[in-house]
mmCIF file of C-alpha atoms in Angstrom:
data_model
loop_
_atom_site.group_PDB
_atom_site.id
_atom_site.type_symbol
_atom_site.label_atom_id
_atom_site.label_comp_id
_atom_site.label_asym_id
_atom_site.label_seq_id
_atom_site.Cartn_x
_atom_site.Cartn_y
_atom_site.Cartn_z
ATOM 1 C CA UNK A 1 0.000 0.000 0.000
ATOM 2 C CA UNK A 2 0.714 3.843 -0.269
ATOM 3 C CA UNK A 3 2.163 5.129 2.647
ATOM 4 C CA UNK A 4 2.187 8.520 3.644
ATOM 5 C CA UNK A 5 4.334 10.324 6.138
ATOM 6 C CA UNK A 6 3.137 13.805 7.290
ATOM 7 C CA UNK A 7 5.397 16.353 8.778
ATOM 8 C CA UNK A 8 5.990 16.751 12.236
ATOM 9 C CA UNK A 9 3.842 19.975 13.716
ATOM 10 C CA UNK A 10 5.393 23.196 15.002
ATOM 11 C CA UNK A 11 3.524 24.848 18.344
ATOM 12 C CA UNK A 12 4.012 27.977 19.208
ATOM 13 C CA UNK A 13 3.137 29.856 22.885
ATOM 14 C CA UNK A 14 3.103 32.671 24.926
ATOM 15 C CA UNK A 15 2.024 35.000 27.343
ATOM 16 C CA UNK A 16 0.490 38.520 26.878
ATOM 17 C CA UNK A 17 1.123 41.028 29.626
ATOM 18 C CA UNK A 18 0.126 44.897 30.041
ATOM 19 C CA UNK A 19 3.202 47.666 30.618
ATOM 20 C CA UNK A 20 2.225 46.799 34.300
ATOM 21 C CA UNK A 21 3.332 43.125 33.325
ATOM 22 C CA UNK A 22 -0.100 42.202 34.750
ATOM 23 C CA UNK A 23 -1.830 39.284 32.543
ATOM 24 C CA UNK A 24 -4.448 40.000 30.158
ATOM 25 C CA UNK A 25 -7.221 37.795 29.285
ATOM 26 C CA UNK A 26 -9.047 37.131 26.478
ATOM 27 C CA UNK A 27 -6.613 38.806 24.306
ATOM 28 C CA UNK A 28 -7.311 37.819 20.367
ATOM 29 C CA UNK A 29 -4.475 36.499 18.546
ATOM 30 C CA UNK A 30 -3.849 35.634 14.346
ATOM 31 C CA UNK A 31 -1.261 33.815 12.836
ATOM 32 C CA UNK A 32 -0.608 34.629 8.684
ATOM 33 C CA UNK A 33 1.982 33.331 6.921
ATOM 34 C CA UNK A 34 4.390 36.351 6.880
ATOM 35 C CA UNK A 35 4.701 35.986 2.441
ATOM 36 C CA UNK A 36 0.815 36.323 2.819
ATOM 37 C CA UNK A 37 0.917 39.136 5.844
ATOM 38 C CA UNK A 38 0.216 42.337 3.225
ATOM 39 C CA UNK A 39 -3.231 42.780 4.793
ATOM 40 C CA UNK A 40 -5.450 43.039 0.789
ATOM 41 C CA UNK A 41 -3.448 40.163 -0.238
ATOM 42 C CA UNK A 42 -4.241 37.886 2.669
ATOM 43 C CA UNK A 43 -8.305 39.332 2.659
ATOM 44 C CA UNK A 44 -8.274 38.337 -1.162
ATOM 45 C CA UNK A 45 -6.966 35.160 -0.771
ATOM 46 C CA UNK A 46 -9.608 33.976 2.253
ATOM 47 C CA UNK A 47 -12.119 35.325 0.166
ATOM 48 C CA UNK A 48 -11.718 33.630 -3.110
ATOM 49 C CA UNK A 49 -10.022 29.946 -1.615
ATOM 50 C CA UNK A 50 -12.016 30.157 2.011
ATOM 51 C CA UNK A 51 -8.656 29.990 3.803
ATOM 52 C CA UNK A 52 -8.608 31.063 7.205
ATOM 53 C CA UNK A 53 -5.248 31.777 9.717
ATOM 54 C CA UNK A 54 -4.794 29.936 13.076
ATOM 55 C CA UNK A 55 -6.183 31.851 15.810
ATOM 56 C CA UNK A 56 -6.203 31.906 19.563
ATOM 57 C CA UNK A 57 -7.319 33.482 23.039
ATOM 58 C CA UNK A 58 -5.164 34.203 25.543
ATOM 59 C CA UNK A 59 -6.339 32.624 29.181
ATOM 60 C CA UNK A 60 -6.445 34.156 32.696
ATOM 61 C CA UNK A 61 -2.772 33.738 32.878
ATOM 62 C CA UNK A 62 -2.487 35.732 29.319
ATOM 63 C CA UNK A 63 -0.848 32.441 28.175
ATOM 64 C CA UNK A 64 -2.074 31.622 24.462
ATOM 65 C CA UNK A 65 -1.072 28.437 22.569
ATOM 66 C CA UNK A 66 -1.154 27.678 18.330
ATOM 67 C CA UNK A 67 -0.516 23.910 17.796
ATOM 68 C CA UNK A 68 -0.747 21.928 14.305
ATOM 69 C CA UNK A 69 1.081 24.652 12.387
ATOM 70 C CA UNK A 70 3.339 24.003 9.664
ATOM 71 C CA UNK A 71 7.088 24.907 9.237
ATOM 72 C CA UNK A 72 7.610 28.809 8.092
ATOM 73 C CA UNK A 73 7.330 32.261 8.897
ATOM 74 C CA UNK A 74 4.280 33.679 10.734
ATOM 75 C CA UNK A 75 3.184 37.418 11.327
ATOM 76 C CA UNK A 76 1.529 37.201 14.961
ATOM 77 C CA UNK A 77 -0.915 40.323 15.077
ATOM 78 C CA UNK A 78 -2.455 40.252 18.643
ATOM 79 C CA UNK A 79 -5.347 42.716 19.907
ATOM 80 C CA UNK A 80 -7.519 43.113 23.075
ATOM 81 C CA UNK A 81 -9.660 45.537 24.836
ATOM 82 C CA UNK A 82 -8.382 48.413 26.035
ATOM 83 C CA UNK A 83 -5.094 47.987 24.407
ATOM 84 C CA UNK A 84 -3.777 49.013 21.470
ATOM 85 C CA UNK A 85 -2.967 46.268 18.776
ATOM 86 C CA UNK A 86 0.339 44.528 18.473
ATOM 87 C CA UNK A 87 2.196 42.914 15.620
ATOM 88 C CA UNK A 88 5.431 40.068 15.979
ATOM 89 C CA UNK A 89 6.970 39.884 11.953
ATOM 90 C CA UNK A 90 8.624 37.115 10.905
ATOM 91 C CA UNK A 91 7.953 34.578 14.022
ATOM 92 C CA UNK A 92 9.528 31.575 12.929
ATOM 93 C CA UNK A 93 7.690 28.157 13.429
ATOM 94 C CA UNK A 94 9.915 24.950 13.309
ATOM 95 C CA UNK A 95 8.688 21.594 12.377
ATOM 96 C CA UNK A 96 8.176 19.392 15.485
ATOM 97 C CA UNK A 97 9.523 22.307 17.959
ATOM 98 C CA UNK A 98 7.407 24.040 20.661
ATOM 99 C CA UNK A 99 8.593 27.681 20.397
ATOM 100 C CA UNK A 100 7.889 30.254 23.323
ATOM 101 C CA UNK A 101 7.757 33.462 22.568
ATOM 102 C CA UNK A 102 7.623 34.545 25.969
ATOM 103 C CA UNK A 103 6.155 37.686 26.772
ATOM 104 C CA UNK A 104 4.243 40.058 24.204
ATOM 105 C CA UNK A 105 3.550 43.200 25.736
ATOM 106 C CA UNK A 106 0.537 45.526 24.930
ATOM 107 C CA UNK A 107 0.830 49.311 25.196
ATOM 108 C CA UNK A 108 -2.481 51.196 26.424
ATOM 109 C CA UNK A 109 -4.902 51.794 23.678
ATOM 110 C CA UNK A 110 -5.868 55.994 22.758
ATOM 111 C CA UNK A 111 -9.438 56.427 21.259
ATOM 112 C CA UNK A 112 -10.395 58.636 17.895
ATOM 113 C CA UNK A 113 -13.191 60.305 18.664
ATOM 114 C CA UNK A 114 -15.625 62.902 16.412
ATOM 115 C CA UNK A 115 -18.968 63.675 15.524
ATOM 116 C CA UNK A 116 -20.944 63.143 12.356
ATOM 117 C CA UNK A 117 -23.470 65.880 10.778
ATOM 118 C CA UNK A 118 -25.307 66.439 7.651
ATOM 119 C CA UNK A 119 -24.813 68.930 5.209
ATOM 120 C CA UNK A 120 -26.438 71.609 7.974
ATOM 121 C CA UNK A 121 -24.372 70.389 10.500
ATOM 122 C CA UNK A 122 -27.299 68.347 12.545
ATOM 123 C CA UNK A 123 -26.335 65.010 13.892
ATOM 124 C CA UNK A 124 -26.750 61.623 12.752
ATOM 125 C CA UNK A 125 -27.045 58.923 14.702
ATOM 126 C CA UNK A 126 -26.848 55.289 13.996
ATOM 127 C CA UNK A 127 -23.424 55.821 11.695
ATOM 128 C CA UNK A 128 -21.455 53.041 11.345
ATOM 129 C CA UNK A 129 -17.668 53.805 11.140
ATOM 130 C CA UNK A 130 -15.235 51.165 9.759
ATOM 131 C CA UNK A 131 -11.496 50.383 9.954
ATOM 132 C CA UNK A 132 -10.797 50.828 6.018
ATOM 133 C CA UNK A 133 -7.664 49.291 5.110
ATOM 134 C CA UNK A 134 -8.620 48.706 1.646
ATOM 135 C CA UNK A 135 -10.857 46.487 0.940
ATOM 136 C CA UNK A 136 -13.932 44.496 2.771
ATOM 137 C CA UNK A 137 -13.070 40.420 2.127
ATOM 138 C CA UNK A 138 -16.576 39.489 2.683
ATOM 139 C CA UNK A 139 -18.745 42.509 2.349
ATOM 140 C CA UNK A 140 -18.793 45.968 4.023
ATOM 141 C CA UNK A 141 -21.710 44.980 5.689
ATOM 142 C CA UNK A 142 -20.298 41.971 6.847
ATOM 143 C CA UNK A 143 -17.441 43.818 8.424
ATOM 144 C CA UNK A 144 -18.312 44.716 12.412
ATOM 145 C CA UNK A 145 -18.180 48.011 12.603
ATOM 146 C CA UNK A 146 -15.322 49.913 15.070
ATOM 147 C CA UNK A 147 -18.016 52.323 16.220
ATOM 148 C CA UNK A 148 -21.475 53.452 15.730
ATOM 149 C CA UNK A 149 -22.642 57.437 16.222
ATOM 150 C CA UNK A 150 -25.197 58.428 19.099
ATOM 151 C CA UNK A 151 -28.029 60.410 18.736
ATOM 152 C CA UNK A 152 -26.125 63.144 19.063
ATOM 153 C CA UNK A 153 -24.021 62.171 16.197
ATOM 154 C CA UNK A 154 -20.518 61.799 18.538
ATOM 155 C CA UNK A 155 -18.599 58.158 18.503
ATOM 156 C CA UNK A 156 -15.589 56.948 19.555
ATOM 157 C CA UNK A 157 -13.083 54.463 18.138
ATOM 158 C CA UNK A 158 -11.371 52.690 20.824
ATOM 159 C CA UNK A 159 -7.928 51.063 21.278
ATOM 160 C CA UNK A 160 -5.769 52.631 18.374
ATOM 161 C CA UNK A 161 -1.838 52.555 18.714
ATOM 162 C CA UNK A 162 -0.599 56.232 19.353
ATOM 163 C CA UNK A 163 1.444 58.045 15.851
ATOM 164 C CA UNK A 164 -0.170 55.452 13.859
ATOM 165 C CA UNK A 165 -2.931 56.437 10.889
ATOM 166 C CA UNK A 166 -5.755 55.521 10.141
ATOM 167 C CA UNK A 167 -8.836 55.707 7.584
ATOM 168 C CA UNK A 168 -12.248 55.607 8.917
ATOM 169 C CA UNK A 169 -15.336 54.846 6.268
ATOM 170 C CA UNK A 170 -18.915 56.168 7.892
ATOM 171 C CA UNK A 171 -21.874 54.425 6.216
ATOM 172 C CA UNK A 172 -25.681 54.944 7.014
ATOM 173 C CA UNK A 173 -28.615 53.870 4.682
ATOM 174 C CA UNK A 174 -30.617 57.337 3.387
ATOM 175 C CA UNK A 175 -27.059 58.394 3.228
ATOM 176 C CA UNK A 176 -24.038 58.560 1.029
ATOM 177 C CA UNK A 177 -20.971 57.544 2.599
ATOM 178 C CA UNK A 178 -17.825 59.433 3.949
ATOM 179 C CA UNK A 179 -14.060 58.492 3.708
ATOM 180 C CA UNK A 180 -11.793 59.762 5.982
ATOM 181 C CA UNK A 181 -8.076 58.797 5.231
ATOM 182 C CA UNK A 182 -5.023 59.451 6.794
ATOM 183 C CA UNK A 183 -6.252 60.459 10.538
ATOM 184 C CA UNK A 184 -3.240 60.649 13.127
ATOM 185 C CA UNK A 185 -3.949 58.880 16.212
ATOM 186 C CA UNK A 186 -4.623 60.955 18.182
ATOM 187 C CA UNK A 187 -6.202 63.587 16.195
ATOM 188 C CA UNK A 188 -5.572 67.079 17.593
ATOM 189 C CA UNK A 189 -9.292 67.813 17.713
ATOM 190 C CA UNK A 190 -12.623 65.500 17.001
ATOM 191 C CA UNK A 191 -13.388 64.388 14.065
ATOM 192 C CA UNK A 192 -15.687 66.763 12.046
ATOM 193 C CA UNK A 193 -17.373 63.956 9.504
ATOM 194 C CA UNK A 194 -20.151 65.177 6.826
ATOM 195 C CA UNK A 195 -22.608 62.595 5.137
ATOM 196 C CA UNK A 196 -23.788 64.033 1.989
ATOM 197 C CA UNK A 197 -27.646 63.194 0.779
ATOM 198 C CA UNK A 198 -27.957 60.226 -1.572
ATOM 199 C CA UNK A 199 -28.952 62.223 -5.203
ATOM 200 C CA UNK A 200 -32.391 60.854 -6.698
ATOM 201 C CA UNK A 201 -33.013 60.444 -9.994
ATOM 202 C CA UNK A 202 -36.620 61.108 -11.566
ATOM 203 C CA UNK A 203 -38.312 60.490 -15.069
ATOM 204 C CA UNK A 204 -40.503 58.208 -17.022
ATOM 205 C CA UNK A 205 -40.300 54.804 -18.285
ATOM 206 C CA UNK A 206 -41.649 55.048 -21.969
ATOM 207 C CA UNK A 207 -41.985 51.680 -24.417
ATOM 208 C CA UNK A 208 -41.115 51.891 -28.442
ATOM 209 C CA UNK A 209 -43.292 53.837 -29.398
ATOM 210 C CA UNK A 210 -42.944 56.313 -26.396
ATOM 211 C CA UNK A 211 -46.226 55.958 -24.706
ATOM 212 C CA UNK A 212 -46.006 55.733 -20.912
ATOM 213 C CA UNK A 213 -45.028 51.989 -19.646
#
């Protein structure tokens, strides 16, 4: 008969910590191979193939664990509340080896906060604001947004690394949407973001011979 050997597994673990070296729990962690790290590339590829990336949660300790992963490099992104996100390049996975990484620590997170108003500067509430980093994998929609606008149009997006940038995407139905790009976390002042009216069109549906349909 055939007989087929498999490669031994790599495992890699860990332990996430705040500055305070206090554990954190439930921290959310992602594996991608590092050749497929650049963030469209990765989105395109799990939404044409399926593929998804080894994830984990870190426990009460903060100690997380990935086992069953093939040989390579890995780009560890790691996020949790509160704290602003973390990313480990190039972590290196060995076939039958149980790497620790020891301990990842996460900075406190800054929030981006702003208001959204119409053309007359009234507020609009119920605006969902998204993380836009270029595309939507499985649908805008099916992308949770990072905040949603009161009634008094104001929102906050939580848990941002400070000096990075960001673009922020504010979609409501009735509405058209807004683009923000290149916001500096944190922004010197709220966010000042206008939703423009959706245009209507008008007219009559005629057949042929341009009688009313």
């Amino acid at each position: 008969g055939v007989r087929i050997v498999l490669p031994p597994e790599g495992q890699l673990v860990g332990r996430v910590l705040a500055g305070d070296e206090s554990p954190i729990m439930n921290a959310r962690l992602e594996l991608a191979p590092t050749a497929a790290a650049d963030y469209r590339l990765r989105m395109a590829r799990m939404r044409t193939s399926g593929e998804r990336y080894p994830d984990a949660r870190s426990g009460e300790d903060g100690r997380f664990a990935f086992s069953g992963l093939g040989a390579g490099l890995y780009d560890l992104a790691v996020e949790a509340a509160g704290f602003a996100p973390a990313r480990i390049p190039r972590v290196e996975v060995v076939a039958g080896e149980a790497r620790d990484l020891g301990e990842v620590l996460l900075d406190p997170g800054v929030g981006v906060t702003g208001r959204v108003v119409d053309r007359e500067g009234a507020p609009i509430g119920g605006v969902e604001l998204r993380l836009d980093r270029g595309v939507f994998p499985f649908g805008r929609e099916a992308t949770p947004p990072a905040a949603v606008s009161g009634e008094d149009g104001r929102f906050e997006v939580p848990d941002r690394r400070p000096g990075e940038r960001i673009a922020l995407v504010a979609t409501k139905r009735g509405f058209g949407d807004a683009t923000v790009a290149g916001i500096l976390v944190p922004p010197p002042a709220p966010l000042r973001i206008e939703l423009p009216p959706l245009g209507r069109v008008t007219g009559r549906v005629l057949d042929v011979q341009g009688r009313a349909a």
